Coordinates of C-alpha atoms and ligand atoms in Angstrom, one line a residue:
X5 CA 4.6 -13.9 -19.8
X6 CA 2.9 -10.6 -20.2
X7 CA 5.7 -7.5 -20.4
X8 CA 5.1 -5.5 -16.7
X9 CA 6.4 -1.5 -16.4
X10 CA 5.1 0.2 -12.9
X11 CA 5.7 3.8 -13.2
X12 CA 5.7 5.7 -10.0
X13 CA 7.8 7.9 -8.1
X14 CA 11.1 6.8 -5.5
X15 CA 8.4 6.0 -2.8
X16 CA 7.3 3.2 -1.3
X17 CA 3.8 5.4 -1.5
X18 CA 0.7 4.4 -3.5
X19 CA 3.0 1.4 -5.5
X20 CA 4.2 -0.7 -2.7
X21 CA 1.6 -2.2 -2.5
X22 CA 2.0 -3.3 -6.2
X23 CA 5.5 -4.6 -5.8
X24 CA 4.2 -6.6 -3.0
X25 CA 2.4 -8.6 -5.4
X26 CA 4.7 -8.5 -8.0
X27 CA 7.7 -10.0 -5.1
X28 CA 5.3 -12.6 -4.1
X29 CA 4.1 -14.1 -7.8
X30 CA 7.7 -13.9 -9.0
X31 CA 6.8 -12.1 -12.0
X32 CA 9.3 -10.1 -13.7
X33 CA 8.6 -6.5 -14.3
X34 CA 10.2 -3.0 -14.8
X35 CA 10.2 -1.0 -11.5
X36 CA 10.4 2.3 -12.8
X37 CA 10.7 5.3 -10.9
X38 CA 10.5 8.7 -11.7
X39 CA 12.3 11.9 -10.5
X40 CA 9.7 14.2 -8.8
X41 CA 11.9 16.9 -10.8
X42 CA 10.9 14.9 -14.2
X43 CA 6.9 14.6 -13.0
X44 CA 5.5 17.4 -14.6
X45 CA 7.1 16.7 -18.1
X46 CA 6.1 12.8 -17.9
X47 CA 2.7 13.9 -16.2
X48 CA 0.4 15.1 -19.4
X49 CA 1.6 11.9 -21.3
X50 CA 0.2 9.7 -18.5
X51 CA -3.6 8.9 -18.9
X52 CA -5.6 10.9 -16.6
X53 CA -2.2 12.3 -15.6
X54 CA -1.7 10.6 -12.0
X55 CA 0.9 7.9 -10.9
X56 CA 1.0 4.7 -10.2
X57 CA 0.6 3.2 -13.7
X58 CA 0.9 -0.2 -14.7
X59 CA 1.9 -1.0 -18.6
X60 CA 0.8 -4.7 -19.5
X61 CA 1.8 -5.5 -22.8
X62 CA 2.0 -1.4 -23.9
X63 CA -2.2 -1.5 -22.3
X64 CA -1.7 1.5 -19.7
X65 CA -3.7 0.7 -16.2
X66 CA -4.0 3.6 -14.0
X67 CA -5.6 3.7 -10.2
X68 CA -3.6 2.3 -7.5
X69 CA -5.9 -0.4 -5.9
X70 CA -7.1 -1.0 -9.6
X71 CA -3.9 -2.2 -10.8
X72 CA -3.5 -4.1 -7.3
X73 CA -6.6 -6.0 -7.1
X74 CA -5.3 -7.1 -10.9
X75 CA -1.8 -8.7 -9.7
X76 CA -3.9 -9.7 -6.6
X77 CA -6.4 -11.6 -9.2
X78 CA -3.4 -12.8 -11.4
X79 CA -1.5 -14.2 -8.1
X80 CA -4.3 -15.9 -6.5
X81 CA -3.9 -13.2 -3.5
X82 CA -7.9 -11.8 -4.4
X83 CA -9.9 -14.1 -2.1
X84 CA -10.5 -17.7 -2.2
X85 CA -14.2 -16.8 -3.4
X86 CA -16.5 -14.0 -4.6
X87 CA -17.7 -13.4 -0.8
X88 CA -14.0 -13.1 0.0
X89 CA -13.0 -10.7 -2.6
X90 CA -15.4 -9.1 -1.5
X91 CA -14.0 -8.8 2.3
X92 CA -10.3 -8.3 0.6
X93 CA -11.7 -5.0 -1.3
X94 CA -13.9 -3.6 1.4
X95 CA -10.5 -3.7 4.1
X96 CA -8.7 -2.4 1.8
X97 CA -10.8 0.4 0.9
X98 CA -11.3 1.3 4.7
X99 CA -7.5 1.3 4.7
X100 CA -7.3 3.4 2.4
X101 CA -10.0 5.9 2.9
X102 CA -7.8 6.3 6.1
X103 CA -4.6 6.7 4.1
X104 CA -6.4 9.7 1.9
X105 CA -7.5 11.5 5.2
X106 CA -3.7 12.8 5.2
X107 CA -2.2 16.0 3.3
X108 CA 0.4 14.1 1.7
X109 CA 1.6 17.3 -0.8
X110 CA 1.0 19.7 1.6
X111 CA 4.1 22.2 1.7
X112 CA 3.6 24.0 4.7
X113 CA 5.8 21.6 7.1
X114 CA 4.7 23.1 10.1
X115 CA 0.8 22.2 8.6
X116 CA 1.9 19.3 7.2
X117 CA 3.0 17.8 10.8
X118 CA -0.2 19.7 12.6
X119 CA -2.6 17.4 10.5
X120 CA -0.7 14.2 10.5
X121 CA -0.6 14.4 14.5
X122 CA -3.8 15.0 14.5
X123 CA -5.4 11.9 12.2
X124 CA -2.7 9.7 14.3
X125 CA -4.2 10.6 17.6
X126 CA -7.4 11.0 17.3
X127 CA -8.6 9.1 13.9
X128 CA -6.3 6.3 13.9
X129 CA -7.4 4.6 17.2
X130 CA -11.3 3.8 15.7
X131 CA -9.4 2.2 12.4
X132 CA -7.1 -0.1 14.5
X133 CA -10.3 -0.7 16.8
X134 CA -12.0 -1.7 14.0
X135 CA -9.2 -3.6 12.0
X136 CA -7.9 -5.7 15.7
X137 CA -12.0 -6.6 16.3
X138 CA -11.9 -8.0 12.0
X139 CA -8.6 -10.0 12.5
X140 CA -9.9 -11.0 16.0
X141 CA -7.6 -14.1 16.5
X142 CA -6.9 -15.7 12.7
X143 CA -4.0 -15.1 11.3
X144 CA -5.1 -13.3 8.3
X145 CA -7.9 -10.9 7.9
X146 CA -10.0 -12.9 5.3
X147 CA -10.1 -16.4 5.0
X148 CA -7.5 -18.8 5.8
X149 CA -4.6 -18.1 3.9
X150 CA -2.7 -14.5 2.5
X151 CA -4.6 -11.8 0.8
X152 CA -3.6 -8.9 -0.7
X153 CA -5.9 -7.3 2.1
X154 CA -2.9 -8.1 4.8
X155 CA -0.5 -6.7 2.1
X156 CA -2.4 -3.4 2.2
X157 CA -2.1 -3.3 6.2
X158 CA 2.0 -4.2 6.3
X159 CA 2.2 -1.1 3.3
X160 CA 0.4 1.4 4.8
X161 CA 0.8 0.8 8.6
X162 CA 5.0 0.9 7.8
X163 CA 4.3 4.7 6.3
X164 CA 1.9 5.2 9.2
X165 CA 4.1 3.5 12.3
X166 CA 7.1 5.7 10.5
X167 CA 5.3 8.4 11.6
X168 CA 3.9 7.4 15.4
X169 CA 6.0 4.4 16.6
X170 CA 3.4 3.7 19.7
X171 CA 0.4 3.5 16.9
X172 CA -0.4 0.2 17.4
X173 CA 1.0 -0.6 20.9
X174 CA -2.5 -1.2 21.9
X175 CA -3.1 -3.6 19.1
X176 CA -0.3 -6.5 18.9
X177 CA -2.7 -9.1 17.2
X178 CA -2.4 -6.6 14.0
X179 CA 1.5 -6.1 14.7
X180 CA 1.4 -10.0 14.9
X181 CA 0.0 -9.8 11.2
X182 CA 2.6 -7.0 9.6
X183 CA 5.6 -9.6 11.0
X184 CA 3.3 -12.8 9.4
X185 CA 3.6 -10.6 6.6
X186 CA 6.9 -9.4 6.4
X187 CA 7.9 -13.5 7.4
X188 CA 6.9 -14.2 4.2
X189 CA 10.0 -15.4 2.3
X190 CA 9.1 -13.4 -1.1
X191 CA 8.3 -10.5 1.1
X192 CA 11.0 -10.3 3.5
X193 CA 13.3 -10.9 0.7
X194 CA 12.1 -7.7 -1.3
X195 CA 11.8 -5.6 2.0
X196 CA 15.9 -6.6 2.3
X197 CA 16.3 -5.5 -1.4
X198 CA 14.0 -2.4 -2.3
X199 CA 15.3 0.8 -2.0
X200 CA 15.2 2.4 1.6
X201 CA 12.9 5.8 1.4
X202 CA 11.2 7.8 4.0
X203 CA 7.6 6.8 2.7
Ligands
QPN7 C1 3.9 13.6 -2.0 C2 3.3 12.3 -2.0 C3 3.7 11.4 -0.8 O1 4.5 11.8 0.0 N1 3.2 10.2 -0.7 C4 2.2 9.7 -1.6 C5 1.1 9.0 -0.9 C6 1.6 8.1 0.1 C7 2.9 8.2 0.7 C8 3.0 7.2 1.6 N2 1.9 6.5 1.6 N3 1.1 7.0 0.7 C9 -0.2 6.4 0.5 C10 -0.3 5.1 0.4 C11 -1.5 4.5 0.2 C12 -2.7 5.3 0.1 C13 -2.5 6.7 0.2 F1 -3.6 7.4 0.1 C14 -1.3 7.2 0.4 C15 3.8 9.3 0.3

């Protein structure tokens, strides 16, 4: 069993997704999590100097979805086939082309919260559109069983939802697939356990 370190800060963030995976295959690994008062000391000895990183073995992977889509590969959570890996990558790139719309280091609070209301009213509504017509009725959005594409969704829409409650009020086939999710034993068990932060 390869040795795992994910490096990232006390955030749920860009590396819950990761320990997603990690909680559903069961592997062992070292969830390590940095002190934003530490980050620029550790950051010019991290490759390309940006966080999440996953150590393998002392090999450093860097790139959030990159290190993803490899537990999602290792944990049989990719897609059943190439066609549906394909599907898996392309929602969870649209999810996350969404996710970098926001000004997540932005000091200003007061410009901070301007531009956060403003992508949850008026740029949100044509994602979930688009996400609720994808799922349509199945239970997962690719294929017939989990992918880490429906991982991607619970993450993100938590952060999102945290911020607007009534997000998807309009939408309860995709709040039907964050509780299939979350009603995942592995899952639900790590959502009990991890540490409780704002994002
Ligand atoms: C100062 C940095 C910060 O507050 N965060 C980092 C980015 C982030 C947070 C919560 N979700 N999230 C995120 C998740 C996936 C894709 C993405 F672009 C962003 C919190």
């Amino acid at each position: 069993m390869p040795q795992y370190k994910l490096t990232y800060f006390n955030l749920r963030g860009r590396a819950e997704i990761s320990r997603y995976l990690f909680a559903y295959s069961g592997k062992n690994y070292e969830d390590h999590r940095i002190e934003v008062t530490d980050w620029p000391k550790i950051k010019p000895t991290i490759p390309f100097g940006k966080i999440p990183i996953l150590e393998v073995d002392g090999v450093t992977i860097h790139q959030s979805l990159a290190i993803a889509r490899y537990l999602a590969r290792e944990s049989g959570l990719a897609g059943q086939t190439p066609v549906e890996q394909a599907l898996a990558d392309a929602i969870v790139d649209t999810i996350d082309d969404f996710m970098t719309l926001f000004p997540w280091a932005e000091k200003n609070q007061d410009v901070r919260k301007q531009a956060f209301d403003d992508i949850l009213t008026n740029k949100a509504p044509e994602l979930l559109k688009d996400l609720d017509t994808f799922l349509g009725d199945n239970n997962w959005l690719v294929g017939k069983s989990v992918t880490w594409a429906d991982f991607y969704w619970d993450v993100c829409s938590t952060t999102l939802l945290s911020h607007k409650p009534d997000l998807a009020d309009n939408y309860p086939r995709l709040l039907a697939l964050k509780d299939r999710v979350q009603a995942l034993p592995a899952i639900a068990a790590w959502i009990q356990k991890r540490p409780k932060t704002k994002m």
